[in-house]
CSV table of C-alpha atoms in Angstrom, one decimal:
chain,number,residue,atom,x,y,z
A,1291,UNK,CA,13.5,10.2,-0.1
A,1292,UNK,CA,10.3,10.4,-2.1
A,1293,UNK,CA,6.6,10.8,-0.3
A,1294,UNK,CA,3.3,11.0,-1.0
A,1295,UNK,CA,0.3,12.8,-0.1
A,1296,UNK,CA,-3.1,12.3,-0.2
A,1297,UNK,CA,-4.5,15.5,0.5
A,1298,UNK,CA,-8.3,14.5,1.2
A,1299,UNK,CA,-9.3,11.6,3.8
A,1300,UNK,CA,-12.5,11.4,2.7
A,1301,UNK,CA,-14.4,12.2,-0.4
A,1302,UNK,CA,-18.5,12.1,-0.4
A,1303,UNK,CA,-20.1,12.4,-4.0
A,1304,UNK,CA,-23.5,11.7,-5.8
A,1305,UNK,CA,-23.6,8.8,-7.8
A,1306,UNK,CA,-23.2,9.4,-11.4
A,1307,UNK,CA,-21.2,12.6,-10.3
A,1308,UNK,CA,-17.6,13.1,-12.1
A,1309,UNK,CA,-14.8,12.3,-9.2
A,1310,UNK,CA,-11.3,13.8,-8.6
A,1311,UNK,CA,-9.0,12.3,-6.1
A,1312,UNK,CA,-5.9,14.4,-5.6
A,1313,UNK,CA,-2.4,12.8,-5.2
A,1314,UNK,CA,0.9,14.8,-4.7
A,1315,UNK,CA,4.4,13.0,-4.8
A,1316,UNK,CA,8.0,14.4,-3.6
A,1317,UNK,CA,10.5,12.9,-5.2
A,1318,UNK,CA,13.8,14.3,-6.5
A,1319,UNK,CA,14.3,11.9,-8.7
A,1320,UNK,CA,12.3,10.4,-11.5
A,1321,UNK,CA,9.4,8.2,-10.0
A,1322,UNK,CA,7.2,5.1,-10.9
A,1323,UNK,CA,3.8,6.1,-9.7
A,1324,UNK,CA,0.4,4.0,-9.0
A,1325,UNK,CA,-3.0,3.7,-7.1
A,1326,UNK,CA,-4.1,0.8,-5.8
A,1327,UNK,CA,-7.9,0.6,-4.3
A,1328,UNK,CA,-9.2,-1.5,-1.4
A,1329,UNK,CA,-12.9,-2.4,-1.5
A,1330,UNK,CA,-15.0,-3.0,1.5
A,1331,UNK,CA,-13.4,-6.5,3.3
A,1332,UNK,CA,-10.8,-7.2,0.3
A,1333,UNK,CA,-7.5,-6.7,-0.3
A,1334,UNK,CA,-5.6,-4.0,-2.0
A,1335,UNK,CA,-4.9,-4.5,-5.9
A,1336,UNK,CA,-3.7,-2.6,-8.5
A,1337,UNK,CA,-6.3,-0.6,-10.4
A,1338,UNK,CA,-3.5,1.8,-12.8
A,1339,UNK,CA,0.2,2.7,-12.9
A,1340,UNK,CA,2.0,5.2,-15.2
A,1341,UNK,CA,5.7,4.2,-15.7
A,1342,UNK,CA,6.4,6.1,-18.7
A,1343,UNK,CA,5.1,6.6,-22.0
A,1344,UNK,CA,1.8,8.4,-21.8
A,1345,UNK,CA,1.2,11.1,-19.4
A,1346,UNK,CA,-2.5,9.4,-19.3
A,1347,UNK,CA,-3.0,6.4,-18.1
A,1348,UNK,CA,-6.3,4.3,-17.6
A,1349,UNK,CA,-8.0,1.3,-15.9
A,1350,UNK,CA,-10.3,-0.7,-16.7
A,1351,UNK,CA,-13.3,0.5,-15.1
A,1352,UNK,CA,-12.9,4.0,-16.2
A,1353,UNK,CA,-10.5,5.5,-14.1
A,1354,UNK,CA,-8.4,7.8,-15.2
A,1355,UNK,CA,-5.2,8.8,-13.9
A,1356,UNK,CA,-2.8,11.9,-15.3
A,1357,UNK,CA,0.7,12.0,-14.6
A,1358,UNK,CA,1.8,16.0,-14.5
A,1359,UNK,CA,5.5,16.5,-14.0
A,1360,UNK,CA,5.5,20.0,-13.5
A,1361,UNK,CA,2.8,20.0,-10.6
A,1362,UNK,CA,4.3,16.4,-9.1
A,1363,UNK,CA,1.0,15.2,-9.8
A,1364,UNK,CA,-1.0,12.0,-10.3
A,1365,UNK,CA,-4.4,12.6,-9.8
A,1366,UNK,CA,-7.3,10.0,-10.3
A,1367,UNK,CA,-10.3,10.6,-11.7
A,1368,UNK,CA,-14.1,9.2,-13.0
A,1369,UNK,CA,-16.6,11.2,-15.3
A,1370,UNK,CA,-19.5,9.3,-13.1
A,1371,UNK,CA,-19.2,7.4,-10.7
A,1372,UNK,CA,-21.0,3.8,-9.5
A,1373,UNK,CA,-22.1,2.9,-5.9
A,1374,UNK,CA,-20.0,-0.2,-6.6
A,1375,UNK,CA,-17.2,2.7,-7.1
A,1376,UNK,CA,-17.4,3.1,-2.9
A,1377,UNK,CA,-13.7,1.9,-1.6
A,1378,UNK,CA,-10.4,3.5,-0.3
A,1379,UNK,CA,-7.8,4.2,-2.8
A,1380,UNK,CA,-4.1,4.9,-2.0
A,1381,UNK,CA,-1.5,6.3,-4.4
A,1382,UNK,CA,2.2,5.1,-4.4
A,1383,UNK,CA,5.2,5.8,-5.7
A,1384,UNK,CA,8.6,4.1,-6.2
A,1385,UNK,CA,12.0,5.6,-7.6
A,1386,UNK,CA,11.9,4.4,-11.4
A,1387,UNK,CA,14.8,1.8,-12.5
A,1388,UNK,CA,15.8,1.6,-9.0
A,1389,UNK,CA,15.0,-1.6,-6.0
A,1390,UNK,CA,13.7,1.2,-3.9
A,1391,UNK,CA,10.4,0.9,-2.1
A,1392,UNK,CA,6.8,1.9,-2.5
A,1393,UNK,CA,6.3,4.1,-0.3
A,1394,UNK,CA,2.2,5.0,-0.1
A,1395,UNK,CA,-0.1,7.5,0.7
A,1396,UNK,CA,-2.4,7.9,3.8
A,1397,UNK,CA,-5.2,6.8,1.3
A,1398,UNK,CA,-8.8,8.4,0.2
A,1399,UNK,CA,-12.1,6.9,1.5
A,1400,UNK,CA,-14.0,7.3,-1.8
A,1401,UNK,CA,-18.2,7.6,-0.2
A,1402,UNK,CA,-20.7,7.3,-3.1
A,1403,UNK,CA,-24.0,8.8,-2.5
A,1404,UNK,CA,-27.9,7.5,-3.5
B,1279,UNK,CA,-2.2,-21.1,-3.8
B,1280,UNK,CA,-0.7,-18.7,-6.5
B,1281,UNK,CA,-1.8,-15.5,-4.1
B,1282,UNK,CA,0.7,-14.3,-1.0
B,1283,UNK,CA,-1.0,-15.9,1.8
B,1284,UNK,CA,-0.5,-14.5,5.9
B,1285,UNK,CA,-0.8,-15.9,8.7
B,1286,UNK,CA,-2.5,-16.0,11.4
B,1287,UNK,CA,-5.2,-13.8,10.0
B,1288,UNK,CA,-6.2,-12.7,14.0
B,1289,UNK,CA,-3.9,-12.7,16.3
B,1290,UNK,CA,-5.6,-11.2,19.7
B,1291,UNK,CA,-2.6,-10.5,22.4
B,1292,UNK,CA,-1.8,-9.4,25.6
B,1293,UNK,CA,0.3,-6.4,26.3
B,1294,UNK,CA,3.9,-7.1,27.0
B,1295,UNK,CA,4.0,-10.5,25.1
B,1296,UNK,CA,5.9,-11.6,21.6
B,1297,UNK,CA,4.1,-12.1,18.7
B,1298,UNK,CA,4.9,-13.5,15.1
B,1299,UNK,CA,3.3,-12.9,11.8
B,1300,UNK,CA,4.2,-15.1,9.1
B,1301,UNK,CA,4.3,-14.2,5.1
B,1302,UNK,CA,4.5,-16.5,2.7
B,1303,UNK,CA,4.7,-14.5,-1.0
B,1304,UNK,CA,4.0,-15.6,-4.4
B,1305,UNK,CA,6.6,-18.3,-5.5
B,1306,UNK,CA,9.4,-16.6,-8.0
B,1307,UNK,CA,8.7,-13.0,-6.5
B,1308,UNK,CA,12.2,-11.1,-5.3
B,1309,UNK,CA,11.0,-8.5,-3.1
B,1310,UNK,CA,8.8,-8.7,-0.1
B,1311,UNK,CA,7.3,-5.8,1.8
B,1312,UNK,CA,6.0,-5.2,4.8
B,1313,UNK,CA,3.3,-2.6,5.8
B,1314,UNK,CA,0.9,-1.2,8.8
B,1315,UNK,CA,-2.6,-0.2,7.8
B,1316,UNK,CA,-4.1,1.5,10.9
B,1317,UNK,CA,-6.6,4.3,10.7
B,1318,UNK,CA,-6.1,7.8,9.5
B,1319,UNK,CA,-2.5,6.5,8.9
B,1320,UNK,CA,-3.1,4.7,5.8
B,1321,UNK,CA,-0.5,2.0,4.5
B,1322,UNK,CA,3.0,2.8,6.6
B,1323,UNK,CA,6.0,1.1,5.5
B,1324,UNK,CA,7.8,-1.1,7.6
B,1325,UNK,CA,10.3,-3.1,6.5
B,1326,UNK,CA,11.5,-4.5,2.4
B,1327,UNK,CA,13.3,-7.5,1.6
B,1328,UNK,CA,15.4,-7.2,-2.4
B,1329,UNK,CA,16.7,-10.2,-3.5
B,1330,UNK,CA,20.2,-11.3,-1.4
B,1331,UNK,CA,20.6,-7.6,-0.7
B,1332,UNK,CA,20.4,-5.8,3.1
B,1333,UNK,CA,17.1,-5.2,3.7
B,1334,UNK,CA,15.8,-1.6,4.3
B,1335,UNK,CA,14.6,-1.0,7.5
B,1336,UNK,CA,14.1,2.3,7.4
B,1337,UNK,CA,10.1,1.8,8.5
B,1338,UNK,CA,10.2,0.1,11.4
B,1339,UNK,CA,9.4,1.8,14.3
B,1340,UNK,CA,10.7,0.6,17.3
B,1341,UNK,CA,13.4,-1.8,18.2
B,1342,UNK,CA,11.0,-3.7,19.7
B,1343,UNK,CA,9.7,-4.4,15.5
B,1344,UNK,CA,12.1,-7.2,13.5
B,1345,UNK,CA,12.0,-9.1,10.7
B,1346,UNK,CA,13.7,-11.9,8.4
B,1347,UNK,CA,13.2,-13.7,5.3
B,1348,UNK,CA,14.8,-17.0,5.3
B,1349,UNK,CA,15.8,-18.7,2.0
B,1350,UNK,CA,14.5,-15.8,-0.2
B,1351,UNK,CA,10.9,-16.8,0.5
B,1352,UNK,CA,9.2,-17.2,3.8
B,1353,UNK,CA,9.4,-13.8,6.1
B,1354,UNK,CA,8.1,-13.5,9.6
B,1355,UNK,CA,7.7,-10.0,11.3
B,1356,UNK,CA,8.0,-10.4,14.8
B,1357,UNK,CA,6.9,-7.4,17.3
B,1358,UNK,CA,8.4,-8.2,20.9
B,1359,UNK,CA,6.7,-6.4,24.0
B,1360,UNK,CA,4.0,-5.7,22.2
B,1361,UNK,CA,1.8,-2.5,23.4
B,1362,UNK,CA,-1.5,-1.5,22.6
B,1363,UNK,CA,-0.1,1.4,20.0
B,1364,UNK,CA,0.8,-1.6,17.8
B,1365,UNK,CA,-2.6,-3.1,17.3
B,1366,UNK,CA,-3.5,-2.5,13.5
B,1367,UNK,CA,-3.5,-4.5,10.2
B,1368,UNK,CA,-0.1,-5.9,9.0
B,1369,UNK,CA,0.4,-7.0,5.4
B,1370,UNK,CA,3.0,-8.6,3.5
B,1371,UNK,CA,3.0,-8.2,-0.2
B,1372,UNK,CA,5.6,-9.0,-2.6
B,1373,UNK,CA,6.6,-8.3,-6.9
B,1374,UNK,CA,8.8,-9.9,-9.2
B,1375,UNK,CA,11.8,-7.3,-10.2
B,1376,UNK,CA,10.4,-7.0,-13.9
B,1377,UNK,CA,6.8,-6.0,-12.5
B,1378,UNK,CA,5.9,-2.8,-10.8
B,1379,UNK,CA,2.6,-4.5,-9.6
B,1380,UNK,CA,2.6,-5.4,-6.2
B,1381,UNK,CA,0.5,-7.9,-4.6
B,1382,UNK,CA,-1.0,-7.9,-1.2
B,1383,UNK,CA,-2.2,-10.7,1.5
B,1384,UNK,CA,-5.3,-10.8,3.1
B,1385,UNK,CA,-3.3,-8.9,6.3
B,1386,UNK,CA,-2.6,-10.4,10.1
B,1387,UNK,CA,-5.0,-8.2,12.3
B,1388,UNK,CA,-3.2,-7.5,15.6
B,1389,UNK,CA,-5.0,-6.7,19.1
B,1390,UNK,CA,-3.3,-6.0,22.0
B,1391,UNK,CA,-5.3,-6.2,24.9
């Protein structure tokens, strides 16, 4: 069965500062892979998912996500980050061309700094 | 309402009592998941619904935890005997089976008292 981890709980940085939020998946087989964000008092939604293709896949407020086989890696990332940037994100993963679940991660509480 | 809409959104209970939450997912939309959002635990799955197929339980985390979908739409999760460990966010969200995009309810928040 495939898991994911979220290495880091919380993550303060200075606005305008470049981001990294790590994400690790276990999966013996290949995998779908996502992160979904939750801002203060919403829901979660979708903000990227790599399903094949491109190893680089982004959103559309500048996040970047990398998909790296060899490391079981989908990290996301932001060259500079916004205040408005300030949310929890949580990476998932699902077995690709399967009906299996989404199983995610315990999530990253992005803080942005003044 | 094109969203997946949950109710109730509060549900304040007391220990030892039944409680239902109801999901109602976007119309079309094949599989239905449900999930616990509590803190420092992050988004733990409970239970998914696949078409006519057995669902996979594999989440829940007590027998005291159940859930059904009747008709292919409509799902209730219903948490009998309910104890204080169980108070937390519960959310329903549900795809179509040619999307990989999930989408998410506005979440049932449960306190047991």
């Amino acid at each position: 069965a495939q898991s994911v981890t979220q290495l880091d709980s919380q993550v303060p940085v200075f606005e305008e500062a470049p981001v990294e939020l790590r994400c690790n998946y276990s999966s013996s087989v290949s995998v779908y892979l996502f992160w979904y964000v939750q801002y203060p008092n919403q829901g979660l939604q979708l903000l990227l998912k790599y399903l094949s293709g491109s190893t680089l896949v982004e959103s559309i407020n500048g996040f970047e996500a990398e998909f790296n086989k060899s490391q079981t890696s989908f990290h996301l990332r932001k060259p500079s980050v916004h205040i408005s940037d300030t949310a929890e994100y949580f990476c998932a993963a699902s077995v690709k061309n399967s009906d299996d679940k989404i199983i995610f991660g315990k999530g990253t509480r992005l803080h942005i700094l003044p | 309402g094109a969203g997946v809409s949950q109710s109730p959104s509060n549900k304040v209970t007391e220990k030892g009592k039944d409680v239902e939450l109801r999901c109602d997912p976007i119309s079309g939309h094949t599989a239905l998941y449900w999930y616990r959002q509590s803190l420092g635990q992050g988004l733990e799955f409970l239970i998914y619904f696949q078409g006519n197929s057995a669902p996979d339980k594999s989440g829940l985390p007590s027998d005291r935890f159940s859930a059904e979908r009747t008709g292919g739409s409509v799902s209730t999760l219903t948490i009998q005997r309910t104890q204080q460990e169980d108070s937390a966010v519960y959310l329903c969200a549900s795809k179509d089976r040619n999307n990989e995009k999930l989408f998410f309810g506005s979440g049932t928040q449960l306190s047991v008292l």
